[in-house]
CSV table of C-alpha atoms in Angstrom, one decimal:
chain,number,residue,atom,x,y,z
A,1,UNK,CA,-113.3,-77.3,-20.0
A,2,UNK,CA,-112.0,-75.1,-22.6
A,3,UNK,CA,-108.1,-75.0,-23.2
A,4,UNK,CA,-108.3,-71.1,-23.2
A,5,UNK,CA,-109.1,-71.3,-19.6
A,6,UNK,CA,-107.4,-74.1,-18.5
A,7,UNK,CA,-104.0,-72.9,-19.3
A,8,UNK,CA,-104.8,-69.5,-17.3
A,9,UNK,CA,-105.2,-71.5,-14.3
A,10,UNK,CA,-102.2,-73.7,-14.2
A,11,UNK,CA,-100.1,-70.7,-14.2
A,12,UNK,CA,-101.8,-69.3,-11.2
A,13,UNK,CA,-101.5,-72.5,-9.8
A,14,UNK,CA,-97.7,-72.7,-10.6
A,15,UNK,CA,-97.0,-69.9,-9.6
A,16,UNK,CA,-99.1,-69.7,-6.2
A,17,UNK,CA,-96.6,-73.5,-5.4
A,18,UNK,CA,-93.7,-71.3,-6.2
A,19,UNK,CA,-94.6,-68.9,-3.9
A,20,UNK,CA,-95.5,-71.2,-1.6
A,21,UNK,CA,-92.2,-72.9,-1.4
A,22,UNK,CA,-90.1,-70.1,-1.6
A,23,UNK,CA,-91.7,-68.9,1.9
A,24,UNK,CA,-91.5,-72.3,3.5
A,25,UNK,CA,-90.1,-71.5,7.4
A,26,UNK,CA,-88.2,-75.1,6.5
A,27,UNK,CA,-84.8,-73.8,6.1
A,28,UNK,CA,-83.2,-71.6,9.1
A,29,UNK,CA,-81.1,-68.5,7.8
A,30,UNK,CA,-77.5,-68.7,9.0
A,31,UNK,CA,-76.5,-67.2,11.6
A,32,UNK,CA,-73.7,-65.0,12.5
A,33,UNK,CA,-71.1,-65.8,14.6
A,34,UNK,CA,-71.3,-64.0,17.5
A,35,UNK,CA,-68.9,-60.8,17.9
A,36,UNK,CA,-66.6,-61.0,20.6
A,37,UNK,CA,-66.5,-59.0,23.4
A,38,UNK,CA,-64.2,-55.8,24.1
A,39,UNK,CA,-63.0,-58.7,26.9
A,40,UNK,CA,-62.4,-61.4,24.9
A,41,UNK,CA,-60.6,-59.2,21.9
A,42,UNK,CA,-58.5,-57.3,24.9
A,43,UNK,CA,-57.3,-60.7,25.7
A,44,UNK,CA,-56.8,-62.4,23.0
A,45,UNK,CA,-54.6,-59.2,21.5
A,46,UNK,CA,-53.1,-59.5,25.1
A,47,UNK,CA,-52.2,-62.9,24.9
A,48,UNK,CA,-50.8,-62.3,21.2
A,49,UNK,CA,-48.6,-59.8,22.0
A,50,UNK,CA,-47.2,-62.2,25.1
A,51,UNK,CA,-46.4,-64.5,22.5
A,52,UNK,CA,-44.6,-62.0,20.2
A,53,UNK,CA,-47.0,-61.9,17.7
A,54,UNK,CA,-47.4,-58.4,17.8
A,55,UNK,CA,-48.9,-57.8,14.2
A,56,UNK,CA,-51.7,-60.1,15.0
A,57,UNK,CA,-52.3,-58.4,18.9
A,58,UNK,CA,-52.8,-54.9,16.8
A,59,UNK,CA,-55.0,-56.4,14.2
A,60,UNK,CA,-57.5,-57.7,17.2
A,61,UNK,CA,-56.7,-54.0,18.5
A,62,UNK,CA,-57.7,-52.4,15.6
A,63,UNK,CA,-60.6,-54.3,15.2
A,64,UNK,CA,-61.8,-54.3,18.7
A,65,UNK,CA,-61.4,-50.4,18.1
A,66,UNK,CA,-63.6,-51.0,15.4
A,67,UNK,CA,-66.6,-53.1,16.8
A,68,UNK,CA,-66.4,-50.8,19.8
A,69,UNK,CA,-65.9,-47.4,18.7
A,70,UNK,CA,-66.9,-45.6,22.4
A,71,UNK,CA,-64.2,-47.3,24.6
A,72,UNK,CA,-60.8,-46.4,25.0
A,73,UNK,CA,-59.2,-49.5,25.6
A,74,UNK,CA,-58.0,-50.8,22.7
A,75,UNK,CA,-56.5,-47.1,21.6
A,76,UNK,CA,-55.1,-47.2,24.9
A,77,UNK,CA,-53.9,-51.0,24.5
A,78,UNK,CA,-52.0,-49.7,21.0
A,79,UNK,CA,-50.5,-46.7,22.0
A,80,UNK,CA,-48.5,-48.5,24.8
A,81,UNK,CA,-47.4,-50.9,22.6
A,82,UNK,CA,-46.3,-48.6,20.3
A,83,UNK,CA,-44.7,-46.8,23.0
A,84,UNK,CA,-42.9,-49.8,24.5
A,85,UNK,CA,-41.7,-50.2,20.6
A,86,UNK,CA,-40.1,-46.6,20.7
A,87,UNK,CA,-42.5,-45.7,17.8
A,88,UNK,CA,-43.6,-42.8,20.0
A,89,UNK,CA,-45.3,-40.4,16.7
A,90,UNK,CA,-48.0,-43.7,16.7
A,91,UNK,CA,-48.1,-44.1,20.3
A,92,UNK,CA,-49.5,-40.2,20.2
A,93,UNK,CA,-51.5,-41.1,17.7
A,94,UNK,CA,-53.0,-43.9,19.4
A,95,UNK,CA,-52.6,-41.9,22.9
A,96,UNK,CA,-54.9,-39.7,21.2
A,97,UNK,CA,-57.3,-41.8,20.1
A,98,UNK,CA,-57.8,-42.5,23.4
A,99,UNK,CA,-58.3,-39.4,25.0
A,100,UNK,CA,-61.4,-38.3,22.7
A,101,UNK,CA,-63.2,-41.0,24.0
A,102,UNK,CA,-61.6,-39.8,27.7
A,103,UNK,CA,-60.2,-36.7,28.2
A,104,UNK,CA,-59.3,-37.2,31.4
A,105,UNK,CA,-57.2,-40.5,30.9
A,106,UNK,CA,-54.3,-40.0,32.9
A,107,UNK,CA,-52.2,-43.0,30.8
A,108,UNK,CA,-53.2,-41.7,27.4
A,109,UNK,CA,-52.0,-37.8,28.6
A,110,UNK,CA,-48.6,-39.9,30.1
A,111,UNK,CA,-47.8,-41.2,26.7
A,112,UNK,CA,-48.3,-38.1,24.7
A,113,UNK,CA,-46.5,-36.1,26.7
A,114,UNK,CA,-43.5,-38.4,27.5
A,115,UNK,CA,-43.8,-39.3,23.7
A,116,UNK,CA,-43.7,-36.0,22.4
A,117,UNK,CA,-40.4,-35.3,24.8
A,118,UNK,CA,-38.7,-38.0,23.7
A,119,UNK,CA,-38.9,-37.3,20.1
A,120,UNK,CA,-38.2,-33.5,20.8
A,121,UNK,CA,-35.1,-34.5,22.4
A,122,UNK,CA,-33.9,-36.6,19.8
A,123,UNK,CA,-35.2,-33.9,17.3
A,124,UNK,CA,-33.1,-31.4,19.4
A,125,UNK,CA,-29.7,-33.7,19.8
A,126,UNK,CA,-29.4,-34.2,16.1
A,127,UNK,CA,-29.8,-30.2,15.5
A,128,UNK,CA,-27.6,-29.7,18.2
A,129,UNK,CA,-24.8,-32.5,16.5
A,130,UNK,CA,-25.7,-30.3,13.4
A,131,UNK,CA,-24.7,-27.2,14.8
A,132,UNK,CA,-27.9,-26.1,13.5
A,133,UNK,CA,-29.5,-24.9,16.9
A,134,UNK,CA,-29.8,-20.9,16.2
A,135,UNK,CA,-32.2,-18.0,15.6
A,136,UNK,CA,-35.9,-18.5,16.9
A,137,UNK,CA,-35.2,-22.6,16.9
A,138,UNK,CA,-32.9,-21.9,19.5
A,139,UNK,CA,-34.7,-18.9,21.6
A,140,UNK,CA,-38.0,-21.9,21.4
A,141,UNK,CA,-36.3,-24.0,22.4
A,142,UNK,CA,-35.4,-21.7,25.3
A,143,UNK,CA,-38.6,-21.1,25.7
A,144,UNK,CA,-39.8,-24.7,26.0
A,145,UNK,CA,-37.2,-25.8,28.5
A,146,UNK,CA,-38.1,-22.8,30.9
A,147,UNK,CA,-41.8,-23.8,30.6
A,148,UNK,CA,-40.7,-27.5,31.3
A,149,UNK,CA,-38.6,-26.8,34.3
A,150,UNK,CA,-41.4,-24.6,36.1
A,151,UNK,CA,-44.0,-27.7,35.0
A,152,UNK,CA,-42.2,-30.4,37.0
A,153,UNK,CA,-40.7,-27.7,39.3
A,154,UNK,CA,-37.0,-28.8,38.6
A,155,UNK,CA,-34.0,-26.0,38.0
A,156,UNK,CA,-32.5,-28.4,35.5
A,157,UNK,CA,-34.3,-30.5,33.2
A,158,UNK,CA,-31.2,-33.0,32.4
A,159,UNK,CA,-29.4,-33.1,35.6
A,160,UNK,CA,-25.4,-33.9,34.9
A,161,UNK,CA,-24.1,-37.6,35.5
A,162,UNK,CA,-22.2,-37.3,38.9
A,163,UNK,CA,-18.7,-37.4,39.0
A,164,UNK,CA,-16.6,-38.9,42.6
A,165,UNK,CA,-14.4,-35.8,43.3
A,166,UNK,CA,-10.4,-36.2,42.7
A,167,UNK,CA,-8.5,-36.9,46.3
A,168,UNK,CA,-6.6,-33.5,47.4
A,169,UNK,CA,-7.7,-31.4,43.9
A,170,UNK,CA,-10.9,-29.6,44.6
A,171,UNK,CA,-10.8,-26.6,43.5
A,172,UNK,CA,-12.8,-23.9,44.6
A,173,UNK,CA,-15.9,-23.4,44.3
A,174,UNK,CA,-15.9,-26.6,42.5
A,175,UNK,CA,-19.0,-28.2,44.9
A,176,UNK,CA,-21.6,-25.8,43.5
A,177,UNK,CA,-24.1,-27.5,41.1
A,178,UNK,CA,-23.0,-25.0,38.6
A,179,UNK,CA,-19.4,-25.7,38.5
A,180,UNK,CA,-20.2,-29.2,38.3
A,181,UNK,CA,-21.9,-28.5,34.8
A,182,UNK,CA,-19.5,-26.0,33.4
A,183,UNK,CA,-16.9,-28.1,34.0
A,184,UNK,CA,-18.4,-31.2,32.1
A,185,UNK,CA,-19.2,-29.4,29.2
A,186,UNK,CA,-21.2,-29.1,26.3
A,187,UNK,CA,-20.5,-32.0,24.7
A,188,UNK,CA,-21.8,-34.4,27.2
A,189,UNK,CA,-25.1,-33.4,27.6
A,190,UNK,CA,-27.0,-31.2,24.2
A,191,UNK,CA,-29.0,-29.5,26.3
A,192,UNK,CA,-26.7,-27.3,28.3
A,193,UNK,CA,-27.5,-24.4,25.8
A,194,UNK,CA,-30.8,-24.6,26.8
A,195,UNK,CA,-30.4,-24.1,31.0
């Protein structure tokens, strides 16, 4: 043979072995752990936050939110921790969460509406310790508290703490639920502007 065509063919035939062993079934791919289930990661974030590691539970939360992007559990999961925390503006985020994957999720609507309240209280003590709870804040404010009172069907959204009458000094007039209030004040409960 010549050595012009004997060098064309040991190429091919190189390079037909290289192909060869480069598709040999010989060597498995890895494989991928398997994702957890929403179950697992619900319990695992559960058991976490049993065991105070509550960083760690909402890590598995949020990822658990991520591998399962249609289910409300883990939004749910974090917004009541974060509510049980007092950090109630993420517990509505969370709450929220939630309830565009349910509407109707009667746990999610709890904790953004007792959420929201909470911080609209606080929101409202400190303007009224301001003395800075006037003009349209005020008349809203006014506004809110009627629509509040007719939602849960309650004259008096704060009822006053209860005080054991004095022996031999009631005055008149003084058993009315009214006289009760006026007579503890302003001072003791902020939102006596607001009845």
């Amino acid at each position: 043979m010549k050595p012009a065509t004997v060098l064309p063919r040991i190429a091919c035939l190189a390079s037909a072995l290289l192909l060869a062993a480069c598709a040999s079934p010989d060597q498995p791919a890895p494989k991928k752990p398997a994702a957890p289930t929403l179950a697992q990661v619900m319990s695992d974030a559960d058991a976490a936050a049993r065991a105070g590691q509550y960083e760690r539970a909402m890590t598995l939360l949020k990822g658990g939110g991520s591998s399962y992007p249609a289910d409300k559990a883990p939004w749910l999961q974090m917004a009541q921790m974060k509510f049980d925390r007092g950090q109630y503006g993420d517990a509505i985020g969370h709450a929220l969460e939630a309830l565009e994957r349910d509407p109707d999720d009667k746990v999610a609507n709890s904790i953004v509406a007792v959420s929201g309240l909470r911080l609209s209280g606080k929101a409202l003590a400190d303007l009224s310790r301001q003395n800075n709870l006037n003009g349209s804040l005020r008349s809203e404010a006014q506004d809110l508290a009627k629509l509040l009172r007719a939602s849960i069907g309650e004259d008096v959204l704060v009822p006053p703490a209860k005080r054991p009458p004095a022996a031999g000094k009631r005055a008149a007039g003084s058993g009315t639920p009214a006289a009760k209030g006026a007579a503890q004040g302003s001072a003791a409960d902020p939102f006596s502007g607001l009845k």
